[in-house]
Short mmCIF file of C-alpha atoms and ligand atoms in Angstrom, two decimals:
data_model
loop_
_atom_site.label_atom_id
_atom_site.label_comp_id
_atom_site.label_asym_id
_atom_site.label_seq_id
_atom_site.Cartn_x
_atom_site.Cartn_y
_atom_site.Cartn_z
CA UNK A 1003 -1.26 -10.60 -29.84
CA UNK A 1004 1.76 -12.28 -28.17
CA UNK A 1005 4.09 -11.28 -25.31
CA UNK A 1006 6.55 -12.61 -22.91
CA UNK A 1007 4.43 -11.43 -19.64
CA UNK A 1008 0.95 -10.31 -19.29
CA UNK A 1009 0.39 -7.89 -16.40
CA UNK A 1010 -3.49 -6.98 -15.32
CA UNK A 1011 -3.43 -3.89 -13.94
CA UNK A 1012 -1.77 -0.61 -14.16
CA UNK A 1013 -1.48 0.52 -10.42
CA UNK A 1014 1.64 0.94 -8.65
CA UNK A 1015 2.16 -3.14 -9.05
CA UNK A 1016 1.75 -3.46 -13.16
CA UNK A 1017 3.31 -0.46 -13.65
CA UNK A 1018 6.28 -0.94 -11.71
CA UNK A 1019 7.03 -4.72 -13.18
CA UNK A 1020 6.26 -3.39 -16.58
CA UNK A 1021 8.94 -0.95 -15.89
CA UNK A 1022 11.51 -3.16 -14.19
CA UNK A 1023 10.87 -5.97 -16.79
CA UNK A 1024 11.44 -2.98 -19.73
CA UNK A 1025 14.93 -1.99 -18.54
CA UNK A 1026 15.82 -5.78 -18.10
CA UNK A 1027 14.59 -6.19 -22.15
CA UNK A 1028 11.58 -8.57 -21.26
CA UNK A 1029 8.26 -7.63 -23.43
CA UNK A 1030 5.16 -7.01 -21.14
CA UNK A 1031 2.04 -5.58 -21.92
CA UNK A 1032 -0.37 -4.00 -19.69
CA UNK A 1033 -4.33 -4.35 -19.72
CA UNK A 1034 -5.71 -1.79 -17.41
CA UNK A 1035 -10.00 -1.78 -17.12
CA UNK A 1036 -10.12 1.99 -16.16
CA UNK A 1037 -8.62 5.08 -18.13
CA UNK A 1038 -5.39 6.21 -17.43
CA UNK A 1039 -7.00 9.43 -15.61
CA UNK A 1040 -9.27 7.37 -13.54
CA UNK A 1041 -6.50 5.64 -11.93
CA UNK A 1042 -4.41 8.96 -11.31
CA UNK A 1043 -7.85 10.25 -9.71
CA UNK A 1044 -7.43 7.72 -6.68
CA UNK A 1045 -6.16 9.56 -3.37
CA UNK A 1046 -3.99 7.07 -1.57
CA UNK A 1047 -1.46 7.00 0.70
CA UNK A 1048 2.43 8.32 0.64
CA UNK A 1049 5.03 6.67 2.79
CA UNK A 1050 7.54 5.10 1.55
CA UNK A 1051 10.45 2.66 2.67
CA UNK A 1052 13.99 3.23 2.07
CA UNK A 1053 13.90 0.07 0.18
CA UNK A 1054 11.02 1.34 -1.63
CA UNK A 1055 12.64 4.40 -2.50
CA UNK A 1056 16.08 2.66 -3.56
CA UNK A 1057 13.30 -0.07 -5.93
CA UNK A 1058 11.91 3.26 -7.59
CA UNK A 1059 15.35 4.54 -8.00
CA UNK A 1060 16.64 1.23 -9.51
CA UNK A 1061 13.68 1.50 -12.09
CA UNK A 1062 14.26 4.82 -13.37
CA UNK A 1063 11.59 6.76 -11.57
CA UNK A 1064 13.33 8.38 -8.61
CA UNK A 1065 14.28 11.99 -10.46
CA UNK A 1066 11.09 13.49 -8.56
CA UNK A 1067 11.12 11.79 -5.93
CA UNK A 1068 14.25 12.59 -4.94
CA UNK A 1069 13.02 16.11 -6.08
CA UNK A 1070 9.95 16.72 -4.28
CA UNK A 1071 9.39 14.22 -1.57
CA UNK A 1072 9.99 15.52 1.92
CA UNK A 1073 12.06 13.47 4.32
CA UNK A 1074 11.77 12.73 7.73
CA UNK A 1075 13.81 11.18 10.52
CA UNK A 1076 10.95 9.53 12.20
CA UNK A 1077 7.27 9.67 13.81
CA UNK A 1078 5.73 11.02 16.21
CA UNK A 1079 3.71 8.83 18.59
CA UNK A 1080 0.86 10.84 20.39
CA UNK A 1081 -0.79 9.71 23.74
CA UNK A 1082 -1.77 11.09 27.39
CA UNK A 1083 -1.59 14.69 25.53
CA UNK A 1084 2.00 13.78 25.21
CA UNK A 1085 4.08 13.75 21.57
CA UNK A 1086 6.94 10.75 21.92
CA UNK A 1087 9.31 10.57 18.58
CA UNK A 1088 10.42 7.46 17.28
CA UNK A 1089 14.31 8.59 15.71
CA UNK A 1090 13.73 6.33 12.76
CA UNK A 1091 17.39 7.68 11.09
CA UNK A 1092 19.00 7.12 14.79
CA UNK A 1093 17.39 3.66 15.80
CA UNK A 1094 18.16 2.23 12.05
CA UNK A 1095 19.91 4.49 9.87
CA UNK A 1096 17.19 4.98 7.33
CA UNK A 1097 14.48 7.55 6.79
CA UNK A 1098 10.93 7.85 5.74
CA UNK A 1099 9.99 9.87 2.97
CA UNK A 1100 6.59 11.45 2.44
CA UNK A 1101 5.64 11.41 -1.57
CA UNK A 1102 1.83 10.75 -2.61
CA UNK A 1103 1.34 6.97 -3.91
CA UNK A 1104 -0.48 9.31 -7.27
CA UNK A 1105 2.62 10.64 -7.99
CA UNK A 1106 4.92 7.32 -7.88
CA UNK A 1107 1.59 5.85 -10.17
CA UNK A 1108 1.80 8.99 -12.10
CA UNK A 1109 5.79 9.11 -12.25
CA UNK A 1110 5.83 5.44 -13.84
CA UNK A 1111 3.04 6.25 -16.11
CA UNK A 1112 4.95 9.25 -17.48
CA UNK A 1113 7.81 6.22 -17.92
CA UNK A 1114 5.91 3.55 -19.74
CA UNK A 1115 4.30 6.40 -21.73
CA UNK A 1116 7.70 7.95 -22.76
CA UNK A 1117 8.97 4.48 -23.71
CA UNK A 1118 6.35 3.91 -25.74
CA UNK A 1119 5.40 0.61 -24.24
CA UNK A 1120 2.04 -0.76 -25.17
CA UNK A 1121 -0.82 -0.49 -21.81
CA UNK A 1122 -4.33 -0.95 -22.66
CA UNK A 1123 -6.68 1.49 -20.72
CA UNK A 1124 -10.66 0.96 -20.53
CA UNK A 1125 -10.07 -2.65 -21.30
CA UNK A 1126 -13.84 -4.79 -20.16
CA UNK A 1127 -14.57 -8.29 -19.54
CA UNK A 1128 -11.01 -9.52 -18.73
CA UNK A 1129 -10.47 -13.63 -18.44
CA UNK A 1130 -7.84 -15.49 -17.88
CA UNK A 1131 -7.17 -18.79 -19.29
CA UNK A 1132 -3.88 -21.49 -20.13
CA UNK A 1133 -2.11 -20.86 -16.14
CA UNK A 1134 -1.09 -24.59 -16.06
CA UNK A 1135 -0.61 -25.21 -19.83
CA UNK A 1136 1.84 -24.99 -22.11
CA UNK A 1137 0.79 -21.22 -22.58
CA UNK A 1138 -1.09 -18.56 -21.01
CA UNK A 1139 -3.37 -16.36 -22.50
CA UNK A 1140 -5.54 -13.04 -21.32
CA UNK A 1141 -8.88 -12.28 -22.80
CA UNK A 1142 -10.22 -8.75 -23.13
CA UNK A 1143 -12.59 -7.00 -25.34
CA UNK A 1144 -11.75 -3.09 -26.15
CA UNK A 1145 -13.70 -0.83 -28.53
CA UNK A 1146 -15.87 -3.33 -28.62
CA UNK A 1147 -13.36 -6.30 -30.12
CA UNK A 1148 -12.47 -9.41 -28.71
CA UNK A 1149 -8.37 -9.57 -28.17
CA UNK A 1150 -6.15 -12.13 -27.11
CA UNK A 1151 -2.97 -11.90 -25.72
CA UNK A 1152 -1.01 -14.93 -25.83
CA UNK A 1153 1.91 -15.08 -23.02
CA UNK A 1154 4.30 -17.06 -21.00
CA UNK A 1155 3.54 -15.63 -17.86
CA UNK A 1156 0.08 -13.84 -16.22
CA UNK A 1157 1.21 -11.00 -13.59
CA UNK A 1158 -2.03 -10.80 -11.93
CA UNK A 1159 -1.44 -6.77 -10.20
CA UNK A 1160 -5.07 -5.78 -10.74
CA UNK A 1161 -6.08 -5.43 -7.25
CA UNK A 1162 -8.35 -6.55 -4.36
CA UNK A 1163 -11.58 -6.97 -6.89
CA UNK A 1164 -9.28 -7.86 -10.26
CA UNK A 1165 -9.81 -10.95 -12.10
CA UNK A 1166 -6.06 -12.68 -11.33
CA UNK A 1167 -6.91 -14.30 -7.99
CA UNK A 1168 -10.12 -15.21 -8.69
CA UNK A 1169 -8.77 -17.25 -11.64
CA UNK A 1170 -6.87 -19.39 -8.81
CA UNK A 1171 -9.65 -22.46 -8.47
CA UNK A 1172 -11.40 -21.92 -4.98
CA UNK A 1173 -10.29 -25.55 -3.80
CA UNK A 1174 -6.63 -24.55 -4.30
CA UNK A 1175 -6.98 -20.97 -2.71
CA UNK A 1176 -6.46 -20.52 1.26
CA UNK A 1177 -7.99 -17.15 2.56
CA UNK A 1178 -7.06 -15.35 5.52
CA UNK A 1179 -8.42 -12.01 6.94
CA UNK A 1180 -9.49 -9.54 9.92
CA UNK A 1181 -12.16 -6.55 9.77
CA UNK A 1182 -11.31 -3.83 12.32
CA UNK A 1183 -14.94 -2.44 13.88
CA UNK A 1184 -14.49 1.07 12.68
CA UNK A 1185 -12.87 2.60 9.49
CA UNK A 1186 -10.94 6.06 9.01
CA UNK A 1187 -12.34 9.49 7.27
CA UNK A 1188 -9.43 10.88 5.24
CA UNK A 1189 -9.04 14.69 4.20
CA UNK A 1190 -7.00 15.90 1.98
CA UNK A 1191 -6.38 19.56 1.97
CA UNK A 1192 -4.16 22.43 0.89
CA UNK A 1193 -2.81 23.80 3.93
CA UNK A 1194 0.41 23.31 5.55
CA UNK A 1195 0.98 20.24 7.51
CA UNK A 1196 0.81 20.62 11.51
CA UNK A 1197 3.28 18.45 12.24
CA UNK A 1198 6.19 18.86 9.20
CA UNK A 1199 8.88 16.68 10.35
CA UNK A 1200 7.03 13.88 11.33
CA UNK A 1201 3.65 11.98 10.32
CA UNK A 1202 1.98 11.64 13.99
CA UNK A 1203 0.01 8.92 15.14
CA UNK A 1204 -2.37 9.71 18.09
CA UNK A 1205 -4.06 6.83 19.92
CA UNK A 1206 -6.79 9.06 22.11
CA UNK A 1207 -9.78 7.51 24.43
CA UNK A 1208 -11.80 9.34 21.50
CA UNK A 1209 -9.96 7.24 18.75
CA UNK A 1210 -7.44 7.04 16.75
CA UNK A 1211 -5.88 10.35 14.56
CA UNK A 1212 -3.13 10.65 12.00
CA UNK A 1213 -1.29 14.15 10.61
CA UNK A 1214 0.25 12.98 7.19
CA UNK A 1215 1.16 15.32 4.29
CA UNK A 1216 1.97 15.39 0.44
CA UNK A 1217 3.90 18.65 0.49
CA UNK A 1218 4.97 21.71 2.88
CA UNK A 1219 1.43 23.22 1.24
CA UNK A 1220 -0.75 20.08 0.96
CA UNK A 1221 -1.60 18.00 4.07
CA UNK A 1222 -3.54 14.45 4.63
CA UNK A 1223 -5.31 13.75 8.05
CA UNK A 1224 -7.13 10.75 8.85
CA UNK A 1225 -9.24 10.16 12.05
CA UNK A 1226 -10.99 7.05 13.19
CA UNK A 1227 -14.73 6.61 12.65
CA UNK A 1228 -17.40 3.70 13.51
CA UNK A 1229 -17.62 1.65 10.21
CA UNK A 1230 -21.21 2.65 9.62
CA UNK A 1231 -20.39 6.30 9.45
CA UNK A 1232 -20.93 8.19 5.79
CA UNK A 1233 -19.03 11.06 4.48
CA UNK A 1234 -22.02 13.06 4.58
CA UNK A 1235 -21.64 12.51 8.42
CA UNK A 1236 -18.80 14.52 8.64
CA UNK A 1237 -18.77 18.33 7.80
CA UNK A 1238 -15.25 19.98 7.67
CA UNK A 1239 -15.74 21.89 11.10
CA UNK A 1240 -16.89 17.86 12.75
CA UNK A 1241 -13.46 16.62 11.37
CA UNK A 1242 -11.12 19.64 11.89
CA UNK A 1243 -13.07 20.00 15.59
CA UNK A 1244 -12.38 16.10 16.00
CA UNK A 1245 -8.95 15.91 15.51
CA UNK A 1246 -7.85 18.80 17.13
CA UNK A 1247 -9.79 16.60 20.17
CA UNK A 1248 -7.51 13.74 19.79
CA UNK A 1249 -4.19 15.57 19.36
CA UNK A 1250 -1.37 16.87 22.17
CA UNK A 1251 -1.71 20.62 22.87
CA UNK A 1252 1.21 21.58 20.66
CA UNK A 1253 0.42 19.78 17.28
CA UNK A 1254 -3.33 20.65 17.98
CA UNK A 1255 -2.46 24.47 18.26
CA UNK A 1256 -0.03 24.31 14.75
CA UNK A 1257 -2.98 23.00 12.96
CA UNK A 1258 -4.34 25.01 10.40
CA UNK A 1259 -7.75 24.26 8.90
CA UNK A 1260 -9.26 25.03 5.60
CA UNK A 1261 -11.55 23.43 2.65
CA UNK A 1262 -11.24 19.56 1.87
CA UNK A 1263 -10.26 19.00 -1.40
CA UNK A 1264 -11.37 15.14 -0.77
CA UNK A 1265 -12.49 13.40 1.58
CA UNK A 1266 -13.53 9.39 1.88
CA UNK A 1267 -13.78 6.87 4.64
CA UNK A 1268 -12.06 3.50 4.09
CA UNK A 1269 -13.16 0.33 6.23
CA UNK A 1270 -10.00 -1.00 8.02
CA UNK A 1271 -8.99 -5.00 7.12
CA UNK A 1272 -6.36 -7.64 6.39
CA UNK A 1273 -6.17 -10.00 3.96
CA UNK A 1274 -3.77 -12.92 2.65
CA UNK A 1275 -4.50 -14.88 -0.67
CA UNK A 1276 -2.06 -18.10 -0.39
CA UNK A 1277 -0.43 -19.07 -2.69
CA UNK A 1278 1.03 -15.76 -5.22
CA UNK A 1279 1.51 -18.26 -7.83
CA UNK A 1280 -1.00 -20.67 -9.96
CA UNK A 1281 1.07 -21.88 -13.05
CA UNK A 1282 1.62 -19.56 -14.73
CA UNK A 1283 0.20 -16.67 -12.93
CA UNK A 1284 1.67 -14.44 -10.41
CA UNK A 1285 -0.24 -12.22 -7.70
CA UNK A 1286 1.61 -9.28 -6.73
CA UNK A 1287 0.10 -6.21 -4.78
CA UNK A 1288 -3.38 -6.03 -3.20
CA UNK A 1289 -4.85 -8.81 -5.73
CA UNK A 1290 -2.92 -11.14 -3.00
CA UNK A 1291 -2.91 -8.88 0.06
CA UNK A 1292 -4.69 -6.27 2.32
CA UNK A 1293 -3.35 -4.11 4.95
CA UNK A 1294 -4.72 -1.92 7.41
CA UNK A 1295 -3.27 1.45 6.69
CA UNK A 1296 -2.24 2.28 10.47
CA UNK A 1297 1.63 1.34 9.38
CA UNK A 1298 1.81 2.85 5.96
CA UNK A 1299 2.49 -0.62 4.69
CA UNK A 1300 -0.07 -1.25 1.43
CA UNK A 1301 2.39 0.40 -1.53
CA UNK A 1302 5.52 -0.76 -0.23
CA UNK A 1303 4.45 -4.14 0.37
CA UNK A 1304 3.43 -4.24 -3.65
CA UNK A 1305 6.79 -3.03 -4.40
CA UNK A 1306 8.65 -5.68 -2.40
CA UNK A 1307 6.34 -8.38 -3.85
CA UNK A 1308 7.01 -6.98 -7.45
CA UNK A 1309 10.78 -6.78 -6.53
CA UNK A 1310 10.72 -10.00 -5.82
CA UNK A 1311 8.99 -11.03 -9.19
CA UNK A 1312 10.83 -9.44 -11.70
CA UNK A 1313 13.84 -10.95 -10.28
CA UNK A 1314 12.35 -14.03 -10.36
CA UNK A 1315 11.31 -13.37 -14.32
CA UNK A 1316 14.46 -11.79 -14.85
CA UNK A 1317 16.41 -15.12 -13.63
CA UNK A 1318 14.07 -16.98 -16.23
CA UNK A 1319 14.66 -15.23 -19.16
CA UNK A 1320 18.19 -14.38 -18.99
CA UNK A 1321 19.92 -17.63 -17.03
CA UNK A 1322 17.09 -20.23 -17.74
CA UNK A 1323 16.47 -20.70 -14.28
CA UNK A 1324 13.12 -21.22 -12.52
CA UNK A 1325 14.34 -20.88 -8.99
CA UNK A 1326 13.37 -17.49 -8.43
CA UNK A 1327 10.11 -18.38 -10.18
CA UNK A 1328 9.29 -21.58 -8.00
CA UNK A 1329 10.18 -19.88 -4.79
CA UNK A 1330 8.16 -16.85 -5.62
CA UNK A 1331 5.08 -17.29 -3.69
CA UNK A 1332 6.97 -18.85 -0.43
CA UNK A 1333 9.84 -16.03 -0.48
CA UNK A 1334 7.16 -13.07 -0.81
CA UNK A 1335 4.50 -14.86 1.82
CA UNK A 1336 7.22 -14.72 4.28
CA UNK A 1337 7.37 -11.25 3.85
CA UNK A 1338 3.96 -10.77 3.59
CA UNK A 1339 2.83 -11.96 7.30
CA UNK A 1340 5.58 -10.04 8.85
CA UNK A 1341 4.36 -6.85 7.41
CA UNK A 1342 0.85 -8.09 7.82
CA UNK A 1343 1.88 -8.59 11.68
CA UNK A 1344 3.33 -5.35 12.19
CA UNK A 1345 0.07 -3.32 10.06
CA UNK A 1346 -2.20 -5.33 12.37
CA UNK A 1347 -0.22 -5.09 16.19
CA UNK A 1348 -0.13 -1.22 15.07
CA UNK A 1349 -3.71 -1.12 14.28
CA UNK A 1350 -4.48 -2.83 17.93
CA UNK A 1351 -2.36 -0.37 19.58
CA UNK A 1352 -3.08 3.16 18.32
CA UNK A 1353 -6.98 2.36 18.04
CA UNK A 1354 -9.91 2.61 20.20
CA UNK A 1355 -11.78 -0.77 19.96
CA UNK A 1356 -15.64 -0.72 21.25
CA UNK A 1357 -15.03 -3.44 23.28
CA UNK A 1358 -12.10 -2.70 25.05
CA UNK A 1359 -12.16 -2.81 29.02
CA UNK A 1360 -10.15 -0.54 31.30
CA UNK A 1361 -7.76 -3.52 31.86
CA UNK A 1362 -7.12 -3.54 27.86
CA UNK A 1363 -6.96 -0.07 28.11
CA UNK A 1364 -4.25 0.09 30.59
CA UNK A 1365 -2.33 -2.70 28.37
CA UNK A 1366 -2.69 -0.52 25.24
CA UNK A 1367 -1.05 2.30 27.82
CA UNK A 1368 1.64 -0.06 29.00
CA UNK A 1369 2.79 -1.16 25.26
CA UNK A 1370 2.82 2.35 24.54
CA UNK A 1371 4.90 3.09 27.07
CA UNK A 1372 7.36 0.01 26.38
CA UNK A 1373 7.44 1.06 22.56
CA UNK A 1374 8.54 4.48 23.35
CA UNK A 1375 10.92 4.16 26.68
CA UNK A 1376 12.38 0.58 25.94
CA UNK A 1377 14.90 1.17 23.21
CA UNK A 1378 14.85 -2.24 22.01
CA UNK A 1379 11.27 -1.64 21.41
CA UNK A 1380 11.25 1.62 19.79
CA UNK A 1381 14.30 -0.12 17.60
CA UNK A 1382 11.78 -2.89 16.74
CA UNK A 1383 9.21 -0.24 15.42
CA UNK A 1384 11.61 1.72 14.26
CA UNK A 1385 12.86 -1.17 11.58
CA UNK A 1386 9.56 -2.13 10.58
CA UNK A 1387 8.32 1.09 10.06
CA UNK A 1388 11.53 1.80 7.68
CA UNK A 1389 11.04 -1.51 6.16
CA UNK A 1390 12.51 -4.53 6.45
CA UNK A 1391 15.65 -5.82 5.15
CA UNK A 1392 15.15 -8.33 2.09
N1 LIG B 2043 -9.24 -6.14 -15.50
C1 LIG B 2043 -7.95 -5.18 -16.09
N2 LIG B 2043 -7.71 -4.57 -14.53
C2 LIG B 2043 -8.06 -4.58 -13.55
C3 LIG B 2043 -9.10 -5.37 -13.29
C4 LIG B 2043 -9.92 -6.39 -14.15
N3 LIG B 2043 -10.91 -7.25 -14.54
N4 LIG B 2043 -9.78 -5.26 -11.88
C5 LIG B 2043 -8.65 -4.66 -11.73
N5 LIG B 2043 -8.01 -4.04 -12.41
C6 LIG B 2043 -7.14 -2.39 -12.17
C7 LIG B 2043 -7.42 -1.21 -11.20
O1 LIG B 2043 -8.75 -0.95 -12.17
C8 LIG B 2043 -6.39 -0.72 -10.94
O2 LIG B 2043 -5.77 0.40 -11.49
O3 LIG B 2043 -6.06 -3.07 -11.66
C9 LIG B 2043 -5.42 -1.99 -11.04
C10 LIG B 2043 -4.70 -2.47 -9.28
O4 LIG B 2043 -4.71 -1.05 -8.69
P1 LIG B 2043 -4.31 -0.88 -7.01
O5 LIG B 2043 -5.70 -1.65 -6.55
O6 LIG B 2043 -3.63 -0.08 -7.00
O7 LIG B 2043 -3.26 -2.36 -6.59
P2 LIG B 2043 -2.02 -2.41 -6.94
O8 LIG B 2043 -1.24 -1.39 -7.63
O9 LIG B 2043 -1.21 -3.90 -6.36
O10 LIG B 2043 -1.42 -1.12 -5.46
C11 LIG B 2043 -1.42 -1.60 -4.35
O11 LIG B 2043 -2.75 0.38 -3.97
O12 LIG B 2043 -4.50 0.10 -2.55
C12 LIG B 2043 -3.18 0.54 -2.55
O13 LIG B 2043 -2.72 0.22 -0.53
C13 LIG B 2043 -2.87 0.09 -1.50
O14 LIG B 2043 -1.13 1.34 -1.44
C14 LIG B 2043 -1.20 -0.05 -1.63
C15 LIG B 2043 -1.13 -0.21 -3.10
C1 LIG B 2044 -0.65 8.89 4.18
O1 LIG B 2044 -0.28 9.73 4.27
O2 LIG B 2044 -1.91 8.57 3.68
C2 LIG B 2044 -0.31 7.95 5.43
C3 LIG B 2044 0.71 8.15 6.06
C4 LIG B 2044 0.79 7.11 6.74
C5 LIG B 2044 -0.39 5.95 7.17
C6 LIG B 2044 -1.33 5.86 6.37
C7 LIG B 2044 -1.45 6.77 5.26
O3 LIG B 2044 -0.06 5.30 8.00
#
C-alpha cells in the first residue's frame, strides 16, 4: 500500500490531522490498534480553547460543537471558602468552551467515515522504518496478514504508550518529566452541574477539587487523592462528601449528587520528549508530551501540534517548500514548553503537597490572592487558560 502520510493513532490528534490533510487534498491513511468503539469509550477532559474551537471549525467538524457545547465567560477559583471569578472574556475577549473530548473524537470519526477515508482499526505489531531514508514504511498486522504502508511521512499520533516515539533512536531523544505525589479521582454522573456557568477549581487543605461538566445534565468532578489510592477505596458517598468539604459553601450547596456512571483515577505528571521530528517521522499530541490536567491543556496542546504539522505538510505538498517541516519541532516545542509551564504552575498552586510547610502554604495563599486581586496576574492566567495566540 502507498500513501503520502501514514498516521499512527486514531485519537483526536490523528483524526484531526487526517481531516485537515483531506481538506487540503493530501492522501493519508490512519492505522489504529484499538477498535473505534474502544477509542470512543475513553473518558477524557472537555474544556476547549478558542484556538481549538476555531481549528475544529476550519476542519469542518464544528457544527455539533456549535450546537451542543456550553460557552463560559470565565472560571471560578475557590480558596478560603470563597469563590473568585476570573472573567476570561473581559480580560482576553476569548471564551471557554465545555465540550467533551469524546464528542470531538466522535465528530472527527464521523467526518472521516462520511468521506470514506481509509482507517485501519484493530491492527497489531505496528513498527516503523525508513525514517532517515528515501521513503518511510509503516508495517502492521491486520486480520493475521502482514501489511506494508509506504509513505513520504509518518505522523506519530499514537499517544504516550505508542510505537512512534520509541522509533526515535535513544541517543537522539531527550526526555523531561515531573511526577506529582498525588492523583485525581474523577467521577462522571448524570446530574446537573453545581456551577453551570463556570468550571470551578478549588484549593483546600484537604486537597484540590474540580467541578466541570459535559452538558447541563451530565457533570464531571475530580478530587485530589493519594497516588496509592484505588477506585475501590472511593465509594460514591465518600466521593460526594469529600468534594463538598473542599468547595465553598455556596457551590457545595448547589451540589446535586447521584450514582457515578464512570469513576477512574489518573496520575498527574508532566512529560516532554525532544525532538518532535526524526527524519520522515513527526510526533504530535501525547506521543510527545503529557501535561497534568490542572490547566485543561492536554487536548488543546495536541490540536495546536496538529495545526502546525498540517500547515507544514500542506506547505510541502502545495508549495514544495520544507520551511514548515524543518521548523516544526522547534516551533511546536516552543509552545509546548509554555503550556507545560502553565500546567505545572497551576498544579503547584492549586494542590496540597504532602511536604508543604507553613511557609509554603502562606506562599500558595499569597499567590492565590495575587492571581485573583491583581488584574495583570488575572489577565496572564486568562490568556494562558483561553489559549495562547499562535
Ligand atoms: N499502533 C497503532 N495505534 C496506536 C498504537 C500503536 N502502536 N499505540 C497507541 N495507539 C493509538 C491508541 O489506541 C489511541 O487511540 O493511538 C491513539 C492515541 O490517542 P491519544 O492517547 O488520545 O492521544 P492524542 O490523539 O495525542 O490525544 C491527546 O488525549 O490523553 C488525552 O489529555 C490528552 O487530551 C489529550 C489527548
Ligand atoms: C474536564 O471537564 O474533564 C476538565 C476540566 C478542566 C480541567 C480538567 C478536566 O482542568
